[in-house]
Coordinates of C-alpha atoms in Angstrom, one line a residue:
X132 CA -0.5 1.7 45.4
X133 CA 2.3 2.5 42.9
X134 CA 1.7 4.2 39.7
X135 CA 2.8 2.5 36.5
X136 CA 5.0 4.6 34.2
X137 CA 3.0 6.1 31.3
X138 CA 3.0 4.1 28.1
X139 CA 5.1 5.5 25.3
X140 CA 2.8 6.7 22.5
X141 CA 5.1 5.5 19.8
X142 CA 8.1 3.2 19.6
X143 CA 11.5 4.9 19.5
X144 CA 12.1 6.3 16.0
X145 CA 15.2 7.1 14.1
X146 CA 16.1 10.6 13.0
X147 CA 14.2 12.0 10.0
X148 CA 15.4 10.4 6.7
X149 CA 17.2 13.5 5.5
X150 CA 19.4 13.3 8.6
X151 CA 19.9 9.6 8.9
X152 CA 19.0 7.3 6.0
X153 CA 18.5 4.2 8.1
X154 CA 18.7 0.7 6.8
X155 CA 18.3 0.2 3.1
X156 CA 17.1 -3.1 1.8
X157 CA 19.7 -5.1 -0.1
X158 CA 19.4 -5.3 -3.8
X159 CA 18.7 -9.0 -3.6
X160 CA 15.5 -8.5 -1.7
X161 CA 12.1 -7.7 -3.3
X162 CA 12.0 -4.4 -1.5
X163 CA 15.5 -3.7 -2.9
X164 CA 14.8 -4.7 -6.4
X165 CA 15.1 -2.2 -9.3
X166 CA 11.3 -2.0 -9.6
X167 CA 10.8 -1.3 -5.9
X168 CA 13.6 1.3 -5.9
X169 CA 12.1 3.0 -9.0
X170 CA 9.5 4.8 -6.8
X171 CA 12.1 7.0 -5.2
X172 CA 12.8 9.0 -8.3
X173 CA 9.0 9.5 -8.8
X174 CA 8.0 10.2 -5.3
X175 CA 6.4 13.6 -5.9
X176 CA 4.5 12.3 -9.0
X177 CA 3.3 9.3 -6.9
X178 CA 2.1 11.6 -4.1
X179 CA 0.2 13.9 -6.5
X180 CA -1.3 11.4 -8.9
X181 CA -2.0 8.1 -7.0
X182 CA -5.5 7.6 -5.7
X183 CA -6.5 7.8 -2.1
X184 CA -8.7 5.2 -0.4
X185 CA -12.5 5.4 0.4
X186 CA -13.8 5.8 3.9
X187 CA -15.6 2.4 3.5
X188 CA -12.2 0.7 3.5
X189 CA -11.4 1.9 7.0
X190 CA -15.0 1.1 8.1
X191 CA -14.4 -2.5 6.9
X192 CA -11.1 -2.8 8.7
X193 CA -12.8 -1.7 12.0
X194 CA -15.6 -4.1 11.4
X195 CA -13.4 -7.1 10.6
X196 CA -10.8 -6.5 13.4
X197 CA -13.6 -5.7 15.9
X198 CA -11.9 -2.5 17.2
X199 CA -12.0 1.2 16.3
X200 CA -9.0 2.8 14.7
X201 CA -9.4 5.7 17.2
X202 CA -6.5 5.3 19.6
X203 CA -5.2 2.1 18.0
X204 CA -1.4 1.6 17.6
X205 CA -1.0 1.1 13.9
X206 CA 2.2 0.3 11.9
X207 CA 1.8 1.3 8.2
X208 CA 4.5 -0.7 6.3
X209 CA 5.7 0.4 2.9
X210 CA 4.1 3.7 3.7
X211 CA 5.4 5.4 0.6
X212 CA 4.5 9.1 0.5
X213 CA 1.9 8.7 3.3
X214 CA -1.4 8.2 1.5
X215 CA -2.7 5.5 3.9
X216 CA -0.8 6.8 6.9
X217 CA -2.5 10.2 6.7
X218 CA -5.9 8.6 6.4
X219 CA -5.3 6.2 9.3
X220 CA -4.2 9.1 11.4
X221 CA -7.3 11.0 10.3
X222 CA -9.4 8.2 11.9
X223 CA -7.6 8.8 15.2
X224 CA -5.0 6.0 14.9
X225 CA -1.6 6.4 16.5
X226 CA 0.4 5.7 13.4
X227 CA 4.1 4.7 13.0
X228 CA 5.2 4.5 9.3
X229 CA 7.9 2.2 7.9
X230 CA 9.3 3.0 4.5
X231 CA 12.5 1.7 2.9
X232 CA 13.0 4.3 0.1
X233 CA 14.8 7.6 0.7
X234 CA 12.9 9.5 -1.9
X235 CA 9.5 8.3 -0.7
X236 CA 10.5 8.9 2.9
X237 CA 11.5 12.5 2.1
X238 CA 8.1 13.1 0.5
X239 CA 6.3 11.5 3.5
X240 CA 8.2 13.7 5.9
X241 CA 7.4 16.8 3.9
X242 CA 3.7 16.0 3.8
X243 CA 3.2 14.4 7.3
X244 CA 5.9 15.7 9.7
X245 CA 3.8 14.8 12.7
X246 CA 3.7 11.1 12.0
X247 CA 6.8 9.1 13.2
X248 CA 8.6 7.5 10.3
X249 CA 11.3 4.8 10.5
X250 CA 13.3 3.4 7.6
X251 CA 13.0 -0.4 7.2
X252 CA 11.2 -3.2 5.4
X253 CA 8.4 -5.6 6.3
X254 CA 10.8 -8.6 6.2
X255 CA 12.7 -7.1 9.2
X256 CA 10.6 -4.5 11.0
X257 CA 12.7 -2.1 13.1
X258 CA 10.2 -2.2 15.9
X259 CA 9.8 -3.8 19.3
X260 CA 7.7 -7.0 19.7
X261 CA 4.1 -7.2 21.0
X262 CA 3.5 -3.5 20.5
X263 CA 1.0 -2.9 17.6
X264 CA -2.8 -3.3 17.5
X265 CA -2.8 -3.3 13.7
X266 CA -0.2 -3.6 10.9
X267 CA -1.2 -2.3 7.5
X268 CA 0.2 -2.7 4.0
X269 CA -1.3 -0.4 1.4
X270 CA 0.0 -1.4 -2.1
X271 CA 3.1 -2.9 -0.5
X272 CA 2.6 -6.5 0.7
X273 CA 3.7 -7.9 -2.7
X274 CA 7.2 -6.3 -2.2
X275 CA 7.7 -8.6 0.9
X276 CA 8.8 -12.2 1.3
X277 CA 5.8 -13.6 3.3
X278 CA 8.0 -16.3 4.7
X279 CA 9.7 -13.4 6.6
X280 CA 7.1 -10.7 6.7
X281 CA 4.3 -12.8 8.3
X282 CA 6.5 -13.9 11.2
X283 CA 7.6 -10.3 11.6
X284 CA 4.0 -9.1 11.7
X285 CA 3.2 -11.7 14.4
X286 CA 6.2 -10.6 16.4
X287 CA 5.3 -6.9 16.4
X288 CA 1.6 -7.4 16.9
X289 CA 0.1 -7.7 20.4
X290 CA -1.9 -10.9 21.1
X291 CA -5.2 -10.5 19.2
X292 CA -3.7 -7.9 16.9
X293 CA -4.5 -7.8 13.2
X294 CA -2.7 -7.6 9.8
X295 CA -4.5 -5.8 7.0
X296 CA -3.4 -5.7 3.4
X297 CA -5.1 -3.7 0.7
X298 CA -4.6 -2.7 -2.9
X299 CA -6.4 -0.2 -5.2
X300 CA -6.8 -2.0 -8.5
X301 CA -8.3 -0.8 -11.8
X302 CA -11.9 -2.0 -12.0
X303 CA -11.8 -4.0 -15.3
X304 CA -15.5 -4.6 -15.2
X305 CA -15.7 -1.0 -16.6
X306 CA -15.4 -1.3 -20.4
X307 CA -13.0 1.6 -21.0
X308 CA -10.6 0.4 -18.2
X309 CA -10.8 -3.2 -19.6
X310 CA -9.8 -1.8 -23.0
X311 CA -6.9 0.2 -21.4
X312 CA -5.7 -2.9 -19.6
X313 CA -5.7 -4.9 -22.8
X314 CA -3.6 -2.2 -24.6
X315 CA -1.1 -2.1 -21.8
X316 CA -0.8 -5.9 -21.7
X317 CA 0.1 -5.8 -25.4
X318 CA 2.8 -3.3 -24.6
X319 CA 3.9 -4.7 -21.2
X320 CA 2.8 -8.4 -20.7
X321 CA 3.3 -8.2 -16.9
X322 CA 0.8 -5.3 -16.6
X323 CA -1.8 -5.6 -13.8
X324 CA -2.5 -1.9 -12.9
X325 CA -2.7 -2.6 -9.2
X326 CA -4.2 -6.1 -8.9
X327 CA -2.3 -8.1 -6.3
X328 CA -3.0 -11.5 -7.8
X329 CA -1.7 -14.4 -5.7
X330 CA 0.0 -12.0 -3.3
X331 CA -3.4 -11.5 -1.7
X332 CA -3.6 -15.1 -0.5
X333 CA -2.1 -15.9 2.9
X334 CA -1.0 -19.4 4.1
X335 CA -3.6 -21.6 5.6
X336 CA -2.2 -21.0 9.0
X337 CA -3.5 -17.4 8.7
X338 CA -7.3 -17.6 8.1
X339 CA -8.3 -14.4 6.5
X340 CA -11.3 -12.3 5.6
X341 CA -11.5 -10.9 2.1
X342 CA -13.5 -7.9 1.0
X343 CA -13.8 -6.1 -2.4
X344 CA -14.9 -2.4 -2.3
X345 CA -15.7 -0.3 -5.3
X346 CA -15.2 3.4 -5.6
X347 CA -14.5 6.1 -8.2
X348 CA -12.8 9.4 -8.7
X349 CA -12.8 11.9 -11.5
X350 CA -9.4 13.4 -12.4
X351 CA -7.9 15.4 -15.3
X352 CA -6.4 13.3 -18.1
X353 CA -2.9 14.5 -17.1
X354 CA -3.4 13.2 -13.6
X355 CA -4.6 9.9 -14.8
X356 CA -1.6 9.5 -17.1
X357 CA 0.8 10.5 -14.2
X358 CA -0.9 7.9 -12.1
X359 CA -0.3 5.2 -14.7
X360 CA 3.3 6.5 -15.2
X361 CA 4.0 6.2 -11.4
X362 CA 3.7 2.3 -11.6
X363 CA 7.0 0.5 -11.4
X364 CA 6.6 -1.3 -14.8
X365 CA 6.5 2.2 -16.5
X366 CA 9.2 3.7 -14.2
X367 CA 11.7 0.9 -15.2
X368 CA 10.8 0.8 -18.9
X369 CA 13.0 3.7 -19.8
X370 CA 12.0 7.4 -20.1
X371 CA 11.6 7.5 -23.9
X372 CA 9.6 4.2 -24.1
X373 CA 7.4 5.2 -21.2
X374 CA 6.7 8.6 -22.7
X375 CA 5.8 6.9 -26.0
X376 CA 3.3 4.6 -24.5
X377 CA 1.7 7.3 -22.4
X378 CA 1.4 9.5 -25.5
X379 CA -0.3 6.7 -27.3
X380 CA -2.7 6.2 -24.3
X381 CA -3.5 9.9 -24.2
X382 CA -4.6 9.7 -27.8
X383 CA -6.8 6.7 -27.1
X384 CA -8.4 8.3 -24.0
X385 CA -9.2 11.5 -25.8
X386 CA -11.4 9.5 -28.1
X387 CA -13.4 8.3 -25.1
X388 CA -13.2 11.5 -22.9
X389 CA -12.8 14.4 -25.3
X390 CA -13.4 16.8 -22.4
X391 CA -10.2 15.7 -20.7
X392 CA -11.8 14.4 -17.5
X393 CA -11.3 10.7 -16.7
X394 CA -13.7 8.8 -14.3
X395 CA -11.3 6.3 -12.8
X396 CA -13.0 3.2 -11.2
X397 CA -11.3 1.1 -8.6
X398 CA -11.8 -2.1 -6.6
X399 CA -10.1 -2.0 -3.2
X400 CA -9.0 -5.6 -2.5
X401 CA -8.8 -6.0 1.3
X402 CA -7.4 -9.0 3.2
X403 CA -7.4 -9.1 7.0
X404 CA -6.1 -11.8 9.4
X405 CA -5.6 -11.7 13.2
X406 CA -3.1 -13.4 15.5
X407 CA -6.1 -14.8 17.3
X408 CA -7.4 -16.5 14.2
X409 CA -4.0 -17.9 13.5
X410 CA -3.7 -19.3 17.0
X411 CA -7.2 -20.9 16.8
X412 CA -6.2 -22.5 13.5
X413 CA -3.0 -23.9 15.0
X414 CA -5.0 -25.3 17.9
X415 CA -7.5 -27.0 15.5
X416 CA -4.6 -28.2 13.2
X417 CA -1.6 -28.9 15.4

């Protein structure tokens, strides 16, 4: 009997981003748009102020996909500063991160040097086909073109693999957050504060399971404002105008939370589909 060569634990990766920048998305793509590129200049703020994700999210991913994260080969696309990548690795997943932005990639490498990181975008994943058990997009699917990113996910996933998309969105069923959202929509009509909107919906060829999970965290007012300020609509507004709006919001929030601690409430909006479900759909609807 011959022994098979050991499986490579991760796909080949490029050099760390500070040594080799890797492919940068063209300015004409969503991932290369000014709003998408704005995160690079605020990477440290993003890492310090953005919320994490609750354990129930990863429990739900395991339940829906029907397999544990422990030992799973996971590609975390649009990994940013590594918030989701670190949590996935903490559940025992073998994570490879994909991130287009140089500033975000540097912050990721500083925080998580043990997790392989490649520069790239979901519309053209720099990975071999049929390799991953799970591809995840945390706060990042809406920066892709699904006409490209869905076929790319199918290409990189093994048969029966899964694609999971999720977003932390402000829970506007909470009165003070609803009032905050109304203020920001007056100032910035496009304001959503994390809600994916139509980006959460996949084509009919990819039957999906949707879950909404609620959770909270309490943070200092300064952290809450830094979190808001790390959103692309604020980052591209111009420093003076963004500072003006955040100062106005600070004054409003001190009326509600004079102690300076803000109880943020979130809904995690999760969507999961599998290559197996897509194949069954194609068989039923040729």
